[in-house]
PDB file of C-alpha atoms in Angstrom:
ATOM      1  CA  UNK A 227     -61.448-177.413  -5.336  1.00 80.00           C
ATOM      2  CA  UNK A 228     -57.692-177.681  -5.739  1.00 92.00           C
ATOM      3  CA  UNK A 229     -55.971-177.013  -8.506  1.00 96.00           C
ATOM      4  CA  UNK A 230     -54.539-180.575 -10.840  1.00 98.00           C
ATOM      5  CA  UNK A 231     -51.154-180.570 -12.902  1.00 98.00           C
ATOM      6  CA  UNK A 232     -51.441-183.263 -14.768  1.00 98.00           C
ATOM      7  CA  UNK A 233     -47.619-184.093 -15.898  1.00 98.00           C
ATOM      8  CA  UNK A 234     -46.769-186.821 -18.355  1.00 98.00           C
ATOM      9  CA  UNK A 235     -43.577-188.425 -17.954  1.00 98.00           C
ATOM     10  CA  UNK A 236     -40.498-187.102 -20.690  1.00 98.00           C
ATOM     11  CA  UNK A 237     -39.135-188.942 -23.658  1.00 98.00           C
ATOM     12  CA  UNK A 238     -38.044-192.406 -22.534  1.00 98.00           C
ATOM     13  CA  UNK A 239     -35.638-194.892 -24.528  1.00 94.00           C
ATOM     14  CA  UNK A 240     -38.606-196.975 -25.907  1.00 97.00           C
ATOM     15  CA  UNK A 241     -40.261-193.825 -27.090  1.00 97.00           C
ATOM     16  CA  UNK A 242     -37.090-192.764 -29.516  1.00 96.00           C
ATOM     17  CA  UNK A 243     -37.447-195.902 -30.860  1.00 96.00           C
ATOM     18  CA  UNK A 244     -41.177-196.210 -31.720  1.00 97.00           C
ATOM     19  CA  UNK A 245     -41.844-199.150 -29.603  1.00 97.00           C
ATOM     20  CA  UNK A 246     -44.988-199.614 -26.931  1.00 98.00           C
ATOM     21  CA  UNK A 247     -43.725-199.827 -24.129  1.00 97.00           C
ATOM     22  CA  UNK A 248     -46.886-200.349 -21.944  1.00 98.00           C
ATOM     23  CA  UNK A 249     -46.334-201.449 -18.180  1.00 98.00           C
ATOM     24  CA  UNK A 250     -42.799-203.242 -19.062  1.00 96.00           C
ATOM     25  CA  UNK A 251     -40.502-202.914 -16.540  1.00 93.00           C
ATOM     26  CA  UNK A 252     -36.996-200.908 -16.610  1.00 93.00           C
ATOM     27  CA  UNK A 253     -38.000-198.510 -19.360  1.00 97.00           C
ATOM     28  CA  UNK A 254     -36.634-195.149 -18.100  1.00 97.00           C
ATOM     29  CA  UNK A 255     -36.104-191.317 -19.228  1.00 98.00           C
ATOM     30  CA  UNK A 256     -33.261-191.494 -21.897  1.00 98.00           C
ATOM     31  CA  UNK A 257     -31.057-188.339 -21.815  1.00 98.00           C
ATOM     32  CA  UNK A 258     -33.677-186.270 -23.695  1.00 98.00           C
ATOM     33  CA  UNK A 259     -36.571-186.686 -21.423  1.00 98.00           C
ATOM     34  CA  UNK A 260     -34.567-185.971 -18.699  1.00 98.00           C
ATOM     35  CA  UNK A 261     -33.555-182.990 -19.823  1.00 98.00           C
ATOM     36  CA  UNK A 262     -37.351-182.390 -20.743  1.00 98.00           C
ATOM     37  CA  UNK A 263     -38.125-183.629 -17.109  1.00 98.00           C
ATOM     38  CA  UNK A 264     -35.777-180.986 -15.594  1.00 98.00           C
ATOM     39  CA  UNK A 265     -37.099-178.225 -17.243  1.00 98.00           C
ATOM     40  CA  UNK A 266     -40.853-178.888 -16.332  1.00 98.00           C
ATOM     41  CA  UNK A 267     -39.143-179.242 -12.630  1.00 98.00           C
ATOM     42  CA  UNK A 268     -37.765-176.005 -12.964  1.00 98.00           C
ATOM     43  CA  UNK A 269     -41.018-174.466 -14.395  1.00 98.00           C
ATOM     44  CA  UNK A 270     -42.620-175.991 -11.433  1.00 98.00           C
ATOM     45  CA  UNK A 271     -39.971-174.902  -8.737  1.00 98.00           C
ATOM     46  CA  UNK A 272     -42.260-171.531  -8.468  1.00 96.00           C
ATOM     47  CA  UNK A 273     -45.719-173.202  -7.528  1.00 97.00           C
ATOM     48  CA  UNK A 274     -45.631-175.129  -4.249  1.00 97.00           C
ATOM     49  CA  UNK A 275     -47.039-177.931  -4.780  1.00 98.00           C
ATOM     50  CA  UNK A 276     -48.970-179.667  -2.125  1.00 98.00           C
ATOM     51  CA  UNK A 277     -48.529-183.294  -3.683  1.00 98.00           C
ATOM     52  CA  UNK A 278     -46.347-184.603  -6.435  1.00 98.00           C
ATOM     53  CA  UNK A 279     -48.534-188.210  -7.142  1.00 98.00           C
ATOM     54  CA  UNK A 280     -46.951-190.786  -9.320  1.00 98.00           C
ATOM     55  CA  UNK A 281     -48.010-193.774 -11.770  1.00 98.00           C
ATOM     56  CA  UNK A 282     -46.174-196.347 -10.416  1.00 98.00           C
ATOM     57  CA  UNK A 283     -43.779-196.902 -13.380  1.00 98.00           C
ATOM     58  CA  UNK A 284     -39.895-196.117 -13.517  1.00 98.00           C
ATOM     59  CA  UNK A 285     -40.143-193.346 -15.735  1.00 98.00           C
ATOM     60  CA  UNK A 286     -42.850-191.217 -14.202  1.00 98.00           C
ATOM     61  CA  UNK A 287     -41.010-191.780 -10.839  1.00 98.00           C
ATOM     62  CA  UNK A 288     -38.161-190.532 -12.431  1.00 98.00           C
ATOM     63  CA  UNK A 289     -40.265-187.573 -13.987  1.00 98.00           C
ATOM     64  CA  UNK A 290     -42.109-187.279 -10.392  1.00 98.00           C
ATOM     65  CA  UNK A 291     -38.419-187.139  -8.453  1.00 98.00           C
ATOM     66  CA  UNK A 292     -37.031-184.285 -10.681  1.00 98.00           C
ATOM     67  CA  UNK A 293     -40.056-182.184  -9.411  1.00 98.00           C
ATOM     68  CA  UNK A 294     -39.701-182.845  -5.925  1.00 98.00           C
ATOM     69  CA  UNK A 295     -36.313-182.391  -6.208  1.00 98.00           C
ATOM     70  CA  UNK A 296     -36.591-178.586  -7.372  1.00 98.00           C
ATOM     71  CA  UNK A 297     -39.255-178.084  -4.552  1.00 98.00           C
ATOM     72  CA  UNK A 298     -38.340-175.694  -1.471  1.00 95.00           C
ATOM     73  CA  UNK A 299     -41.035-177.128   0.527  1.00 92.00           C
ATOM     74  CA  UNK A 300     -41.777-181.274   1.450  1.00 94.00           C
ATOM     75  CA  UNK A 301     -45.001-182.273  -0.715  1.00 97.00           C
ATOM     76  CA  UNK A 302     -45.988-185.556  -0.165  1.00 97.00           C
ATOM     77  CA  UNK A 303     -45.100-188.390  -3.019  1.00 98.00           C
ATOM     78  CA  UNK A 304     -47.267-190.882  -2.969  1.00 98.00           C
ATOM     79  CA  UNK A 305     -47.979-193.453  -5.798  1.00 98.00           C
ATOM     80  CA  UNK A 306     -51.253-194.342  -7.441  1.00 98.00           C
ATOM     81  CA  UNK A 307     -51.700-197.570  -8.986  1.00 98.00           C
ATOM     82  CA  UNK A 308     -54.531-196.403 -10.896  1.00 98.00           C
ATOM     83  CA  UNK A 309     -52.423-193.860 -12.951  1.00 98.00           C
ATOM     84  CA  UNK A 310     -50.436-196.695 -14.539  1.00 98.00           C
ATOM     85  CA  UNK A 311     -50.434-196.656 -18.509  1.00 98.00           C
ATOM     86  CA  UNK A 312     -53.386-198.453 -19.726  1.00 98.00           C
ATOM     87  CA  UNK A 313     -52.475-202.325 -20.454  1.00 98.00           C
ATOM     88  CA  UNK A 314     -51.872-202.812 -23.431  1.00 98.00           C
ATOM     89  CA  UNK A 315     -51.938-206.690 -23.532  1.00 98.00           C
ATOM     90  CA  UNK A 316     -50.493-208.168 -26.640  1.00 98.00           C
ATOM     91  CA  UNK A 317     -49.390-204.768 -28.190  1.00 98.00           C
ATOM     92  CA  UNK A 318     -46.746-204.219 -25.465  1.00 98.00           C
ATOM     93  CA  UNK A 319     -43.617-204.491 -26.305  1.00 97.00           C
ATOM     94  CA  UNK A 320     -44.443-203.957 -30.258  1.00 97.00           C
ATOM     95  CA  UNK A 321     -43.032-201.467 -32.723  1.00 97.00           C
ATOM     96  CA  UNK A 322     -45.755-198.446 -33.646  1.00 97.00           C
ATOM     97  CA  UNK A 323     -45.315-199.346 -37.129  1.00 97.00           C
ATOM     98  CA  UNK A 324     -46.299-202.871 -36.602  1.00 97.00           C
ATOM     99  CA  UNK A 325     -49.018-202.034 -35.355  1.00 98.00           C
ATOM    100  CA  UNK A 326     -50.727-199.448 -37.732  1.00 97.00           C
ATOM    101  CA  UNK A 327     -51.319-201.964 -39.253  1.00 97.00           C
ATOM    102  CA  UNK A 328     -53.418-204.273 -37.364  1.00 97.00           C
ATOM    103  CA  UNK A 329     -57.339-203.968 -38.173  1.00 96.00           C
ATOM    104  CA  UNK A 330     -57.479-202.822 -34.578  1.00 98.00           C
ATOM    105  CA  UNK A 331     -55.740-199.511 -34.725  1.00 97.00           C
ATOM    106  CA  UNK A 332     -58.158-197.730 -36.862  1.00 97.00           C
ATOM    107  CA  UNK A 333     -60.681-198.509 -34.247  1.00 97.00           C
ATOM    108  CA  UNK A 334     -58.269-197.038 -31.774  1.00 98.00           C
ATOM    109  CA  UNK A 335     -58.227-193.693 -33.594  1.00 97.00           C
ATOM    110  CA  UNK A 336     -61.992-193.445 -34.984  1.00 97.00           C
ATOM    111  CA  UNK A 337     -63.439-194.958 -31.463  1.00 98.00           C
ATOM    112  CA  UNK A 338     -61.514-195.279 -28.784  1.00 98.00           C
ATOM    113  CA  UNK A 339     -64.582-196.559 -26.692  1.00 98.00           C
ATOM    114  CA  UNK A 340     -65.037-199.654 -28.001  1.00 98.00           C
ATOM    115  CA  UNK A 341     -61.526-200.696 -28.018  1.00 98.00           C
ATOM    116  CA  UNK A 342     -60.322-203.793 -25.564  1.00 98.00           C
ATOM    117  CA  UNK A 343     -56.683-204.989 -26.577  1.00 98.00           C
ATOM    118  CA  UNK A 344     -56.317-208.340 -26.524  1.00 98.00           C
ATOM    119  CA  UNK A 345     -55.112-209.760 -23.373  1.00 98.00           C
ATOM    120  CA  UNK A 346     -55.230-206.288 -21.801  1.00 98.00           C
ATOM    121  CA  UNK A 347     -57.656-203.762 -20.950  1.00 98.00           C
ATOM    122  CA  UNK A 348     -60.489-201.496 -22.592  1.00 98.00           C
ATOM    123  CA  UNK A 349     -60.051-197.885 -23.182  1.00 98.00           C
ATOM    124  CA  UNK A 350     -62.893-197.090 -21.368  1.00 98.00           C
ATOM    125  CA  UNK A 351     -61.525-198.431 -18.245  1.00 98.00           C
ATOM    126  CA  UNK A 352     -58.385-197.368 -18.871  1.00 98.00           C
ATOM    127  CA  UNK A 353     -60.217-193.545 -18.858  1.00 98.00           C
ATOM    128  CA  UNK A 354     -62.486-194.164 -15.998  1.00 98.00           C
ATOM    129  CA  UNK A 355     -59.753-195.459 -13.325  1.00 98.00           C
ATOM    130  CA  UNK A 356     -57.704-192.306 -13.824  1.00 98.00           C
ATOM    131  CA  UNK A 357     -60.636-189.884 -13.793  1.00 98.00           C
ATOM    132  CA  UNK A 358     -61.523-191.572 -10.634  1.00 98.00           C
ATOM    133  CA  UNK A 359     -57.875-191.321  -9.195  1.00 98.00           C
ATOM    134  CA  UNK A 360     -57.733-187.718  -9.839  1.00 98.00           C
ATOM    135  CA  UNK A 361     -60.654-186.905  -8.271  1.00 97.00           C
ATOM    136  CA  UNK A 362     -59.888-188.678  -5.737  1.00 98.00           C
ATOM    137  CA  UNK A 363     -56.578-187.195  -5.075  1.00 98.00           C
ATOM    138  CA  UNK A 364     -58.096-183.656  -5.614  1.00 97.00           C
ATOM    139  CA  UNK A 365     -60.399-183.780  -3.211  1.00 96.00           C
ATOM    140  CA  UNK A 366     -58.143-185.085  -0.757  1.00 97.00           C
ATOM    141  CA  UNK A 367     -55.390-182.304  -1.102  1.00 97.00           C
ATOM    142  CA  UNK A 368     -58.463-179.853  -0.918  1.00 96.00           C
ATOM    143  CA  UNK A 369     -59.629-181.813   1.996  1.00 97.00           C
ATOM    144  CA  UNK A 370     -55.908-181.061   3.554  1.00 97.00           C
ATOM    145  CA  UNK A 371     -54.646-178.142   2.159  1.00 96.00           C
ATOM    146  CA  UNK A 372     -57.520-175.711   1.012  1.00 94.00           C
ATOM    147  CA  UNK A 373     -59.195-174.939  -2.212  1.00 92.00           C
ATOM    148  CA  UNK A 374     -56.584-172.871  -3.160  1.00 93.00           C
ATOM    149  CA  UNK A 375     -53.755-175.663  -2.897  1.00 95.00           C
ATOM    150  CA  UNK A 376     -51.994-176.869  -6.293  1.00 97.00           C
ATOM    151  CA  UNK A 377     -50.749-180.695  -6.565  1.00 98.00           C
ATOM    152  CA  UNK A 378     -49.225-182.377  -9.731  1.00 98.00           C
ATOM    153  CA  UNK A 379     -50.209-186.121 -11.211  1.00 98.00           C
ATOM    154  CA  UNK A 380     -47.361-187.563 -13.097  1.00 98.00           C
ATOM    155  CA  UNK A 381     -48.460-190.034 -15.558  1.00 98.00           C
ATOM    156  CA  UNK A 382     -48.697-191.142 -19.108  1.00 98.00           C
ATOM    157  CA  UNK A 383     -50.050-189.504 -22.782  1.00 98.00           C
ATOM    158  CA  UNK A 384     -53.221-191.885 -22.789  1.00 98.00           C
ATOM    159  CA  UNK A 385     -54.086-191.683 -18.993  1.00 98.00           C
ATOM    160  CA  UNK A 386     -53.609-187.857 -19.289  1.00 98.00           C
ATOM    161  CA  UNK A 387     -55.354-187.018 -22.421  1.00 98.00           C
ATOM    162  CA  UNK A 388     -58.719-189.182 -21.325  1.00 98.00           C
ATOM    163  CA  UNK A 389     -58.697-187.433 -18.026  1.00 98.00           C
ATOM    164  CA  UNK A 390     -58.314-183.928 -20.175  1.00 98.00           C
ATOM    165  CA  UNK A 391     -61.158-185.479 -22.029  1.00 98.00           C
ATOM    166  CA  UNK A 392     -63.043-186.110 -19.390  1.00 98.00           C
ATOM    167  CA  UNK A 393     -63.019-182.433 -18.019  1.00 98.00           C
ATOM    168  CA  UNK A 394     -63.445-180.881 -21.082  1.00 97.00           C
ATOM    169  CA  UNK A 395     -67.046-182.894 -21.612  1.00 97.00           C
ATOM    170  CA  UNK A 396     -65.564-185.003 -24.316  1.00 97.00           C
ATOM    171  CA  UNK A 397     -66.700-188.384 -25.456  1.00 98.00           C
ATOM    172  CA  UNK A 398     -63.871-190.358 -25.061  1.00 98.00           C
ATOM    173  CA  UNK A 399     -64.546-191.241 -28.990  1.00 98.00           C
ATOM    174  CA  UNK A 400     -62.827-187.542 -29.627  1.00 97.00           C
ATOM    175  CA  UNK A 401     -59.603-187.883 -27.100  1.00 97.00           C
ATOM    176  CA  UNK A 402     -57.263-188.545 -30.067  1.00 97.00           C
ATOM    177  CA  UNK A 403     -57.752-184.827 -30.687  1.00 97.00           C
ATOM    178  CA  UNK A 404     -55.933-183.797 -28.108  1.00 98.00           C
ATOM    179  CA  UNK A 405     -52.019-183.671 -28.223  1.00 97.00           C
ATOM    180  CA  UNK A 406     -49.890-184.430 -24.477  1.00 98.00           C
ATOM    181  CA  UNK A 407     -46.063-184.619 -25.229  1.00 98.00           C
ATOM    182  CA  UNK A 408     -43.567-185.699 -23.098  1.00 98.00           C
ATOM    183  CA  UNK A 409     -42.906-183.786 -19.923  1.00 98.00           C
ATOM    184  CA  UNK A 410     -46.052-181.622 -20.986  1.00 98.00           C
ATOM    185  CA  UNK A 411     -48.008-179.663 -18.224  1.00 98.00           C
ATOM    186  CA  UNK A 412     -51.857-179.462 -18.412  1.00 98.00           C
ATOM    187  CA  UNK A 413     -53.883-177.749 -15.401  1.00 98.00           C
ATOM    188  CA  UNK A 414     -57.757-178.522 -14.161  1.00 97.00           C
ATOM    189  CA  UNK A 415     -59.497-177.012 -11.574  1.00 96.00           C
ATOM    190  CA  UNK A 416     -62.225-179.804 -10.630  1.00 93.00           C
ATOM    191  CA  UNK A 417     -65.305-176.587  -9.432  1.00 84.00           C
ATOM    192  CA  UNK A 418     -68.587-177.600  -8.006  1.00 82.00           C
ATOM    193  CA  UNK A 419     -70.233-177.395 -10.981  1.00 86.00           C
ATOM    194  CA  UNK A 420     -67.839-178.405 -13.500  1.00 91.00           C
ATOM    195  CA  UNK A 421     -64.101-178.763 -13.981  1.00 95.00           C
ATOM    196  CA  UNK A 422     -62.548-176.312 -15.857  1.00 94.00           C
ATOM    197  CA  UNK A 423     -59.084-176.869 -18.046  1.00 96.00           C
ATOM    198  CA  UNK A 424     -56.096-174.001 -18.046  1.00 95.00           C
ATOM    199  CA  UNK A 425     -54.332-175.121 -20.583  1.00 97.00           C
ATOM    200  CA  UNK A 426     -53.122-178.230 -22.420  1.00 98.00           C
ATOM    201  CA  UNK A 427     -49.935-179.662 -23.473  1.00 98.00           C
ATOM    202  CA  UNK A 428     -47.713-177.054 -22.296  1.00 98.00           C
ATOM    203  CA  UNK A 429     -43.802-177.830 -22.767  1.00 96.00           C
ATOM    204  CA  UNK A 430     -42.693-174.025 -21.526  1.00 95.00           C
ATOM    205  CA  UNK A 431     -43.533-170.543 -20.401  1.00 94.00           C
ATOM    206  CA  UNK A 432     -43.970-169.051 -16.693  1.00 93.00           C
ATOM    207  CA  UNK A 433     -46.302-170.718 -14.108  1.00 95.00           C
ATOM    208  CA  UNK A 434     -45.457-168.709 -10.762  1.00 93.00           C
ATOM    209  CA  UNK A 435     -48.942-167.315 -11.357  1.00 92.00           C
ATOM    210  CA  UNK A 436     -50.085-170.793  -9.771  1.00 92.00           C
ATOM    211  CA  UNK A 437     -48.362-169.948  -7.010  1.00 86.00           C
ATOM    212  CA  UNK A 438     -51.743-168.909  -5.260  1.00 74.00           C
ATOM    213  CA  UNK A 439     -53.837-171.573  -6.949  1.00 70.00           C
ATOM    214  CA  UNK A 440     -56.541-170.716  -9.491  1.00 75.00           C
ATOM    215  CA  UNK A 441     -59.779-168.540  -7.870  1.00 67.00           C
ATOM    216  CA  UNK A 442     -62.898-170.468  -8.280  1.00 65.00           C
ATOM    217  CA  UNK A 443     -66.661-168.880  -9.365  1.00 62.00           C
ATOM    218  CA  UNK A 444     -68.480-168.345 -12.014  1.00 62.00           C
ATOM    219  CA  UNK A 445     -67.089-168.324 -16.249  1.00 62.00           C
ATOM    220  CA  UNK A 446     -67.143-164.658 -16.747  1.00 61.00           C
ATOM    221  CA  UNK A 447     -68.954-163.887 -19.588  1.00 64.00           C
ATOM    222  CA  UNK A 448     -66.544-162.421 -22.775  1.00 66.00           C
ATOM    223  CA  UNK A 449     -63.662-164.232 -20.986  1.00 63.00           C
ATOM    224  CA  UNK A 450     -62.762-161.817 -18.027  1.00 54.00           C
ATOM    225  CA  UNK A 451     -59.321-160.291 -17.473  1.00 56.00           C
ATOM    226  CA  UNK A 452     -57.076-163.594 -16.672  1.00 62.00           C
ATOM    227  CA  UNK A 453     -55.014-163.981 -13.453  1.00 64.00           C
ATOM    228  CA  UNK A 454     -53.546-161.471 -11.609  1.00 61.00           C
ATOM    229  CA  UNK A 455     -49.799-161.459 -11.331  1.00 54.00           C
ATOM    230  CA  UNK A 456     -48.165-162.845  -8.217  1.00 50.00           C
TER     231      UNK A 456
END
């Protein structure tokens, strides 16, 4: 299969100030994610990418323009409704703090699958709408490009860590252990037999070795010798 760059979006004005923000309109990158935006671009420059897809929201087009902006080539751009941040109901729009302390949040770190916010939508469809979307996108870039193509999904922390979950055979009852900062890169390879993740959470370092997409077969056993240089 292809190879999946799951992006999340950088540091927007409601995240500096602790607040939800949800699927509200007109919350964009403040000056630190896009900084944080434009490096990721840059770190992406080197991999051609064969599709840049985008939640629909301002500031993951934002995220998703910076990359395309930085790419020699055309990828395609389009947008994917079902990469949208999970709806949050009656918590958009409040303060994190606030909200700690509703009965409801404990549930929403100790088990995430049983959690539907009021007026919005459940976790666990929240996680199986973007594992669907990615999948789907994957196999159509494969489908168009070869297994050895490389595309990016720009999205959100909690659409990008349950999708991580996902390929990492996680319940979604254990996704709060995984970290996915703003303007982070994380990289699956969806095999035949079972996706496999390249790293996590990434916020620097050199990814031209992408360039050529990620070789599929079999786990060596003791871990192998890692990708060859391009």
């Amino acid at each position: 299969m292809a190879t999946a760059i799951l992006v999340r979006h950088g540091r927007t004005t409601a995240n500096a100030t602790g607040l939800l923000a949800g699927r509200a309109a007109g919350v964009s990158l403040d000056e630190v994610g896009r900084d944080q935006a434009v490096l990721t671009a840059e770190r992406l420059a080197a991999v051609p990418l064969a599709a840049v897809v985008s939640s629909p929201l301002e500031r993951c087009q934002q995220t998703a323009q910076h990359i395309l902006d930085r790419q020699a080539g055309a990828p395609s751009a389009p947008v994917e409704s079902d990469l949208i941040e999970c709806d949050y109901g009656d918590w958009q729009g409040r303060s994190l703090t606030d909200l700690a302390g509703e009965d409801l949040w404990s549930l929403v770190q100790s088990q995430p699958s049983a959690v539907v916010f009021p007026g919005g939508e459940s976790m666990a469809a929240m996680q199986a709408r973007s594992v669907v979307a990615i999948r789907r996108h994957d196999a159509a870039v494969e489908a168009e490009h070869g297994p050895e193509a490389v595309w990016a999904a720009v999205s959100h922390g909690d659409i990008i860590k349950s999708i991580l979950a996902d390929a990492l055979g996680m319940h979604l009852d254990l996704f709060q252990r995984i970290s996915v900062g703003p303007a982070s890169v994380s990289i699956v390879r969806y095999g035949t037999g079972r996706p496999s993740v390249h790293a996590t959470n990434t916020d620097g370092g050199d990814l031209s070795w992408l360039s050529k997409g990620i070789q599929s077969g079999d786990a060596p056993v003791g871990g192998g010798a890692g990708n060859k240089p391009h």
